[in-house]
PDB file of C-alpha atoms in Angstrom:
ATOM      1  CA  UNK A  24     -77.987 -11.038 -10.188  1.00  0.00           C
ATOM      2  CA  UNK A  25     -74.175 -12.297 -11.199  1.00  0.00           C
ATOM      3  CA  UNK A  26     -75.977 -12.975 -14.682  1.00  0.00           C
ATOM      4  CA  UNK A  27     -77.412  -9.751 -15.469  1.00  0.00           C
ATOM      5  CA  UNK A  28     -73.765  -7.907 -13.981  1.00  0.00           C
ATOM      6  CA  UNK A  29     -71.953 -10.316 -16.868  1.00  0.00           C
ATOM      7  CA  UNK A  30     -74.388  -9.650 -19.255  1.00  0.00           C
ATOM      8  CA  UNK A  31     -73.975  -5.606 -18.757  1.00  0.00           C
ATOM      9  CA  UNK A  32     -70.263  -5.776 -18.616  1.00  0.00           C
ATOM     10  CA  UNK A  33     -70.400  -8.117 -22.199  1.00  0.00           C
ATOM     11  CA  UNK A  34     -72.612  -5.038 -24.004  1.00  0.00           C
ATOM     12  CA  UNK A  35     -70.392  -2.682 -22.225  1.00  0.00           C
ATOM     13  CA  UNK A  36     -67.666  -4.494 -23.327  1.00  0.00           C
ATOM     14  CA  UNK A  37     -69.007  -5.272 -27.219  1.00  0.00           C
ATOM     15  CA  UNK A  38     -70.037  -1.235 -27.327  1.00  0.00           C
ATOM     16  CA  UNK A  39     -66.593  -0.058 -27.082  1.00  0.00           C
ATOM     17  CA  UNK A  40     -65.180  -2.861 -29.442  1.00  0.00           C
ATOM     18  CA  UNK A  41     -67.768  -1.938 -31.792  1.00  0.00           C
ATOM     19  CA  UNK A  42     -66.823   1.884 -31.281  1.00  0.00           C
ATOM     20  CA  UNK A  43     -63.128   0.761 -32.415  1.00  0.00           C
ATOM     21  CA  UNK A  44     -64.181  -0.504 -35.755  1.00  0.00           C
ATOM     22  CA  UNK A  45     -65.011   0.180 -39.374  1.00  0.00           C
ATOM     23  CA  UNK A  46     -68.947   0.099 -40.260  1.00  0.00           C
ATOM     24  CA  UNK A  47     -68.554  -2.266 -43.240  1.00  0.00           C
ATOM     25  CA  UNK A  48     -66.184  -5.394 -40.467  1.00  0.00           C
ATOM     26  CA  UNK A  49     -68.860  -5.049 -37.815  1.00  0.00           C
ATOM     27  CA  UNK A  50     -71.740  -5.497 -40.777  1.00  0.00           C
ATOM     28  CA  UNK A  51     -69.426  -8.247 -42.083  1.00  0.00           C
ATOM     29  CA  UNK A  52     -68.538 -10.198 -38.591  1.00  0.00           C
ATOM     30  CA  UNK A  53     -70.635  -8.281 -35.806  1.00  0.00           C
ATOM     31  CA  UNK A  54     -69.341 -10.936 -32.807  1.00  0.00           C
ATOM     32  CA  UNK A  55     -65.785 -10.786 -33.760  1.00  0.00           C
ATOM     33  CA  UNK A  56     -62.550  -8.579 -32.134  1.00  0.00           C
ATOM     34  CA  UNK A  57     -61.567  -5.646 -34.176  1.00  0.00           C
ATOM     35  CA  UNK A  58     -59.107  -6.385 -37.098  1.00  0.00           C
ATOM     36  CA  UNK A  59     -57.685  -2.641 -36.987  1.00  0.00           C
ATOM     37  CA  UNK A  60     -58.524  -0.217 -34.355  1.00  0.00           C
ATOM     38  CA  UNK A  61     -60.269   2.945 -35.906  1.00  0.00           C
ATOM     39  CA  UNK A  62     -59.517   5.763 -33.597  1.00  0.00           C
ATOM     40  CA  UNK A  63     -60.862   8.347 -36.078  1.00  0.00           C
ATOM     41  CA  UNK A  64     -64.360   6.962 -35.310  1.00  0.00           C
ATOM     42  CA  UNK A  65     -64.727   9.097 -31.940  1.00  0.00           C
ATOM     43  CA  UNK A  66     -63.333  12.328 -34.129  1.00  0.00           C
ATOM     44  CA  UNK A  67     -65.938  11.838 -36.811  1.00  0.00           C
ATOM     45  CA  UNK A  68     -68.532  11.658 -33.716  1.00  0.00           C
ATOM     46  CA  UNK A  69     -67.255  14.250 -32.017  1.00  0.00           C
ATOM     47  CA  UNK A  70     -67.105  16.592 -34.820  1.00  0.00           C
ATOM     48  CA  UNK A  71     -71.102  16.149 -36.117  1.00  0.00           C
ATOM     49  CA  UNK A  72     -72.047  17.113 -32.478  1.00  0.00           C
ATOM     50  CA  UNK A  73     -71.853  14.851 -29.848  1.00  0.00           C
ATOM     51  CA  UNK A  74     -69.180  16.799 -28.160  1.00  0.00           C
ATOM     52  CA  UNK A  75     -72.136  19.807 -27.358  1.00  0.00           C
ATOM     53  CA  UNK A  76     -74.715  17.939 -27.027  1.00  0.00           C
ATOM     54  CA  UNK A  77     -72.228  15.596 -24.116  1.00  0.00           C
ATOM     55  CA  UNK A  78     -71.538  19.331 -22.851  1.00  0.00           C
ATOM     56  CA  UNK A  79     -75.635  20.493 -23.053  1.00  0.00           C
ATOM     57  CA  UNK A  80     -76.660  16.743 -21.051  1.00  0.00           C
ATOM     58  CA  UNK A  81     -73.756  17.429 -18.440  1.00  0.00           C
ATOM     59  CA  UNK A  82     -74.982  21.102 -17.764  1.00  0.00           C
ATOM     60  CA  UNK A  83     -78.273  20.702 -17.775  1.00  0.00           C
ATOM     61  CA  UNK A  84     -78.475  17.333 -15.592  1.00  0.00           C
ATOM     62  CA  UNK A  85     -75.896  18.826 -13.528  1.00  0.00           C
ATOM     63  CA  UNK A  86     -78.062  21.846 -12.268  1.00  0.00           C
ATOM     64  CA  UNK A  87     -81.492  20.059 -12.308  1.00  0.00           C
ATOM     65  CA  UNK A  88     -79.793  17.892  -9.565  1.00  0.00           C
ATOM     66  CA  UNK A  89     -78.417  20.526  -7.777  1.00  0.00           C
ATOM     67  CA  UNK A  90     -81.861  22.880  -8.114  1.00  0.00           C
ATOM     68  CA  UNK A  91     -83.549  19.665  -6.772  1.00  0.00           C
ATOM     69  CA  UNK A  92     -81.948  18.820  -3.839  1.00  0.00           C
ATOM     70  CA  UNK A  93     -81.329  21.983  -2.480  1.00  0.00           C
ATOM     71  CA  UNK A  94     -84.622  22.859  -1.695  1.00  0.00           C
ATOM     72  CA  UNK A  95     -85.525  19.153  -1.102  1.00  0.00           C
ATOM     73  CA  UNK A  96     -82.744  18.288   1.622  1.00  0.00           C
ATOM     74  CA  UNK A  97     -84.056  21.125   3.923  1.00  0.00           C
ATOM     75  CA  UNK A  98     -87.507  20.637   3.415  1.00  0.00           C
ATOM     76  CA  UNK A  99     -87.088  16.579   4.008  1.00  0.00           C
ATOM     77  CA  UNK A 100     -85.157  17.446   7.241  1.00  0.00           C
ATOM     78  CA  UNK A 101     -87.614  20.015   8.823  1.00  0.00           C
ATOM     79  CA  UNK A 102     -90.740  17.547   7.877  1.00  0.00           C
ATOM     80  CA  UNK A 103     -89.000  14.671   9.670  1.00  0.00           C
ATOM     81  CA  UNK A 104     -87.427  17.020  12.842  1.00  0.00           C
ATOM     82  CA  UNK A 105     -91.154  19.036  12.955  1.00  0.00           C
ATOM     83  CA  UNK A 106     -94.003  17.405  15.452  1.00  0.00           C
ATOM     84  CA  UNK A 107     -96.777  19.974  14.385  1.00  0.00           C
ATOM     85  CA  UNK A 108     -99.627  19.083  12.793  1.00  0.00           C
ATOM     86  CA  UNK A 109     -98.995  19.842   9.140  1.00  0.00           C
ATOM     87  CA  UNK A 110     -95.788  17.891   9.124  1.00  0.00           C
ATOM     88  CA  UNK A 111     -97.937  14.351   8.672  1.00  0.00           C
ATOM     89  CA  UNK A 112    -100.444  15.454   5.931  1.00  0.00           C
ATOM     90  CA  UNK A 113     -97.274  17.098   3.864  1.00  0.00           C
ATOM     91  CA  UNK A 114     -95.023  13.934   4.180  1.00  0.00           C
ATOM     92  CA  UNK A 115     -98.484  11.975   2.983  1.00  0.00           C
ATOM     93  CA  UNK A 116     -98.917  14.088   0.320  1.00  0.00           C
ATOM     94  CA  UNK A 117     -95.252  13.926  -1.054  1.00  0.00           C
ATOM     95  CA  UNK A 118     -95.574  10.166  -0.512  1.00  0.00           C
ATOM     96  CA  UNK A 119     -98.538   9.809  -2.514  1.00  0.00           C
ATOM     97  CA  UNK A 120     -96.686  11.591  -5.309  1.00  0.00           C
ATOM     98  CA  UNK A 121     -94.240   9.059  -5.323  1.00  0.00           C
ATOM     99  CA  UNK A 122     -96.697   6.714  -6.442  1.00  0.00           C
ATOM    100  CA  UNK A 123     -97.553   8.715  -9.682  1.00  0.00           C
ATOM    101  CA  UNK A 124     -94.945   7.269 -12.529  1.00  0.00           C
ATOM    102  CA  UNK A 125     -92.789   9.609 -14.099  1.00  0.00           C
ATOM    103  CA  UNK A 126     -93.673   8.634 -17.706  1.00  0.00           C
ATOM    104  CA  UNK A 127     -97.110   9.200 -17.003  1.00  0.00           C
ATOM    105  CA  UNK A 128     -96.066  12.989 -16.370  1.00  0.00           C
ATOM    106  CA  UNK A 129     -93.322  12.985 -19.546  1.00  0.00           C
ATOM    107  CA  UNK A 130     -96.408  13.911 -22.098  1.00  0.00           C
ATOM    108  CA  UNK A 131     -97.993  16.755 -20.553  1.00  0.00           C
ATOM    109  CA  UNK A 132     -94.685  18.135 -19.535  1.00  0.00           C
ATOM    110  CA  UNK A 133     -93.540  18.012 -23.075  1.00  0.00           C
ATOM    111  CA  UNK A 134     -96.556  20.117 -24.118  1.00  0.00           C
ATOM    112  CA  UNK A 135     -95.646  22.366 -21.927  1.00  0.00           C
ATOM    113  CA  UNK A 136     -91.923  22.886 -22.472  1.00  0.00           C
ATOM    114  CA  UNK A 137     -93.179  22.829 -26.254  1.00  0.00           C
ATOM    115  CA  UNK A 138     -96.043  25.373 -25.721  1.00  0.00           C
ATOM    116  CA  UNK A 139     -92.777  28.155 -24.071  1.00  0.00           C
ATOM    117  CA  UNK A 140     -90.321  26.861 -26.536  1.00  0.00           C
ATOM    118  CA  UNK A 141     -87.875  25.230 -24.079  1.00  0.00           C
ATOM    119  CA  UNK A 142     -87.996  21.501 -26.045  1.00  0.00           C
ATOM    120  CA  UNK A 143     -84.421  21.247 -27.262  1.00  0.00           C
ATOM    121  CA  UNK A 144     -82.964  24.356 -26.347  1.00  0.00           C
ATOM    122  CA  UNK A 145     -80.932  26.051 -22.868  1.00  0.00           C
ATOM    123  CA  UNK A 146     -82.745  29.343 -22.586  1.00  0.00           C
ATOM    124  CA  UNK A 147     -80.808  30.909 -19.602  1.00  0.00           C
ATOM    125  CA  UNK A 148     -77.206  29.313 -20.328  1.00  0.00           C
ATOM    126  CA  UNK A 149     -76.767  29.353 -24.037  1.00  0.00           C
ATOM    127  CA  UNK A 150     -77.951  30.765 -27.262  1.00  0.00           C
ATOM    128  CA  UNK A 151     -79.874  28.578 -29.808  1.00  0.00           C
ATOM    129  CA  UNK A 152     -77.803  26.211 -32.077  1.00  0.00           C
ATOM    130  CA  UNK A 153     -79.246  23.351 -34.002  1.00  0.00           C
ATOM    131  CA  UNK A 154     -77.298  20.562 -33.244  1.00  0.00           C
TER     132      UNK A 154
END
């Protein structure tokens, strides 16, 4: 486990270095430290669109966590505090669709977002941009 924490913190580590220099020194010496720190890289980045899209990922991640566990947090408390007989079955059933993968589910609902035009876009909190 102490490996794979050293390992992450290295590519962490070699990310940011690499985000600090010129395309053309990490082509020439990809392992080795930055000879001049380029700053201007996280402007240029920034500018072509990474600053809304950061803004788009925050907002919508943001509220799909908060429209998630809002309902959930209730509903998991009244199935665990509730000794009728539907309580079992429905805590089965969410169980069981626990075991489904979520990639297995990433296709169709990608059709469907497709098929009502909400791939690549925030209907309800901005207008259309391309990016």
């Amino acid at each position: 486990m102490r490996l794979f924490v050293l390992a992450n913190r290295f590519l962490l580590l070699w990310m940011v270095l690499s985000s600090l220099r010129d395309a053309r020194d990490i082509f020439a010496r990809p392992w080795s430290l930055p000879t001049s720190v380029q700053l201007s890289n996280y402007a240029v980045a920034f500018d072509s669109g990474f600053g809304h899209a950061a803004v788009n990922t925050i907002l919508v991640s943001s509220s799909a966590a908060v429209l998630s566990v809002v309902p959930a947090a209730p509903a998991a408390y009244a199935l665990s505090r509730r000794l009728s007989g539907a309580a079992g079955p429905l805590t089965t059933l969410f169980v069981l669709g626990l075991g489904v993968p979520g990639q297995v589910l990433l296709i169709p609902v990608f059709f469907m977002f497709s098929a009502v035009d909400l791939v690549d876009s925030l209907p309800v909190c901005a207008p259309r941009t391309p990016v």
